[in-house]
Amino acid sequence: MYAYVVRCSCMHFKIPHKTTKFQATQKVKEALEHARPQLKGNGTITEERWDGSTFHFAADLQGKTVTGTLAVTDTDFVIDAKLPLMWRLFEGRIEKMILEQVKQMM
């Protein structure tokens, strides 16, 4: 009998914020509206859905699919994203880019 371990290529990290949950959620919504036009030609958003303070997303970028959630808590932005396996090599760089975007947003 063989046991297979399937590893999820999931990225998970938290970014603290110093505002209310409501204000932080509004900032995310504004940032998404601002970023949407910049995606044209680089990717397609296939899912955008808010469930309370959690944003569910899916996008096709450079022929690869990225899915995940961005949850806004009282103290943090919590990002969980399933990345294509090859993109896992750049997870640190992706996290750094997202952190810079959050700093600009706040």
C-alpha positions as a Markdown table, in Angstrom:
| # | Residue | x | y | z |
|---|---|---|---|---|
| 1 | Met | 0.0 | 0.0 | 0.0 |
| 2 | Tyr | 1.3 | 3.5 | -0.9 |
| 3 | Ala | 0.5 | 6.7 | 0.7 |
| 4 | Tyr | 0.6 | 9.9 | -1.4 |
| 5 | Val | 1.0 | 13.3 | 0.2 |
| 6 | Val | -0.5 | 16.0 | -1.9 |
| 7 | Arg | 1.0 | 19.4 | -1.1 |
| 8 | Cys | -1.1 | 22.4 | -1.5 |
| 9 | Ser | 0.7 | 25.2 | -3.2 |
| 10 | Cys | -1.0 | 27.7 | -1.0 |
| 11 | Met | 0.4 | 31.1 | 0.1 |
| 12 | His | -0.7 | 32.3 | 3.5 |
| 13 | Phe | 0.3 | 35.5 | 5.4 |
| 14 | Lys | -1.1 | 38.3 | 7.5 |
| 15 | Ile | -0.6 | 42.0 | 7.2 |
| 16 | Pro | -1.6 | 44.1 | 10.3 |
| 17 | His | -3.7 | 47.2 | 9.9 |
| 18 | Lys | -4.4 | 50.0 | 12.4 |
| 19 | Thr | -7.9 | 51.0 | 11.5 |
| 20 | Thr | -11.4 | 49.6 | 12.1 |
| 21 | Lys | -12.5 | 46.4 | 10.3 |
| 22 | Phe | -15.1 | 48.5 | 8.3 |
| 23 | Gln | -12.5 | 51.1 | 7.2 |
| 24 | Ala | -10.0 | 48.4 | 6.2 |
| 25 | Thr | -12.6 | 46.6 | 4.2 |
| 26 | Gln | -13.5 | 49.9 | 2.4 |
| 27 | Lys | -9.9 | 50.5 | 1.6 |
| 28 | Val | -9.6 | 47.1 | 0.0 |
| 29 | Lys | -12.7 | 47.7 | -2.1 |
| 30 | Glu | -11.3 | 51.1 | -3.2 |
| 31 | Ala | -7.9 | 49.5 | -4.0 |
| 32 | Leu | -9.6 | 46.8 | -6.1 |
| 33 | Glu | -11.5 | 49.4 | -8.1 |
| 34 | His | -8.3 | 51.2 | -8.7 |
| 35 | Ala | -6.3 | 48.1 | -9.7 |
| 36 | Arg | -9.0 | 46.6 | -12.1 |
| 37 | Pro | -8.0 | 48.8 | -15.1 |
| 38 | Gln | -4.4 | 47.9 | -14.7 |
| 39 | Leu | -5.1 | 44.2 | -15.2 |
| 40 | Lys | -6.4 | 44.8 | -18.8 |
| 41 | Gly | -4.2 | 42.9 | -21.2 |
| 42 | Asn | -2.4 | 41.1 | -18.3 |
| 43 | Gly | -5.1 | 38.9 | -16.9 |
| 44 | Thr | -8.8 | 38.2 | -16.5 |
| 45 | Ile | -10.7 | 38.2 | -13.2 |
| 46 | Thr | -13.0 | 35.2 | -13.2 |
| 47 | Glu | -14.4 | 35.6 | -9.7 |
| 48 | Glu | -14.9 | 38.5 | -7.4 |
| 49 | Arg | -17.2 | 37.9 | -4.4 |
| 50 | Trp | -17.5 | 39.4 | -1.0 |
| 51 | Asp | -18.9 | 37.2 | 1.8 |
| 52 | Gly | -19.1 | 39.6 | 4.8 |
| 53 | Ser | -15.5 | 40.8 | 5.3 |
| 54 | Thr | -13.9 | 38.1 | 3.2 |
| 55 | Phe | -13.1 | 38.7 | -0.5 |
| 56 | His | -13.1 | 35.6 | -2.7 |
| 57 | Phe | -11.2 | 35.9 | -5.9 |
| 58 | Ala | -10.0 | 33.9 | -9.0 |
| 59 | Ala | -8.0 | 35.3 | -11.9 |
| 60 | Asp | -6.2 | 34.0 | -14.9 |
| 61 | Leu | -2.8 | 35.7 | -15.1 |
| 62 | Gln | -0.3 | 34.9 | -17.8 |
| 63 | Gly | -2.2 | 31.7 | -18.6 |
| 64 | Lys | -2.2 | 30.5 | -15.0 |
| 65 | Thr | -5.1 | 30.5 | -12.5 |
| 66 | Val | -4.8 | 32.1 | -9.1 |
| 67 | Thr | -7.6 | 31.6 | -6.5 |
| 68 | Gly | -7.9 | 32.6 | -2.9 |
| 69 | Thr | -9.4 | 34.8 | -0.2 |
| 70 | Leu | -8.5 | 38.1 | 1.5 |
| 71 | Ala | -10.1 | 38.2 | 4.9 |
| 72 | Val | -10.3 | 41.5 | 6.8 |
| 73 | Thr | -10.2 | 41.0 | 10.6 |
| 74 | Asp | -10.3 | 43.5 | 13.4 |
| 75 | Thr | -6.4 | 43.7 | 13.3 |
| 76 | Asp | -5.2 | 42.1 | 10.1 |
| 77 | Phe | -5.6 | 41.4 | 6.4 |
| 78 | Val | -5.3 | 37.6 | 6.0 |
| 79 | Ile | -4.4 | 36.4 | 2.5 |
| 80 | Asp | -4.7 | 32.8 | 1.4 |
| 81 | Ala | -4.0 | 32.1 | -2.3 |
| 82 | Lys | -3.5 | 29.0 | -4.3 |
| 83 | Leu | -0.6 | 29.7 | -6.6 |
| 84 | Pro | 0.5 | 27.8 | -9.7 |
| 85 | Leu | 3.4 | 25.5 | -8.7 |
| 86 | Met | 6.0 | 27.5 | -10.6 |
| 87 | Trp | 4.9 | 30.7 | -9.0 |
| 88 | Arg | 5.6 | 29.3 | -5.5 |
| 89 | Leu | 9.3 | 30.1 | -6.3 |
| 90 | Phe | 8.3 | 33.7 | -6.3 |
| 91 | Glu | 6.1 | 33.7 | -3.2 |
| 92 | Gly | 8.4 | 35.9 | -1.2 |
| 93 | Arg | 8.5 | 38.5 | -4.0 |
| 94 | Ile | 4.7 | 38.3 | -4.4 |
| 95 | Glu | 4.2 | 38.8 | -0.7 |
| 96 | Lys | 6.5 | 41.8 | -0.7 |
| 97 | Met | 4.6 | 43.4 | -3.6 |
| 98 | Ile | 1.3 | 42.9 | -1.8 |
| 99 | Leu | 2.8 | 44.4 | 1.3 |
| 100 | Glu | 3.9 | 47.5 | -0.6 |
| 101 | Gln | 0.4 | 47.9 | -2.1 |
| 102 | Val | -1.2 | 47.7 | 1.4 |
| 103 | Lys | 1.2 | 50.3 | 2.7 |
| 104 | Gln | 0.2 | 52.6 | -0.2 |
| 105 | Met | -3.4 | 51.9 | 0.4 |
| 106 | Met | -3.4 | 52.7 | 4.1 |
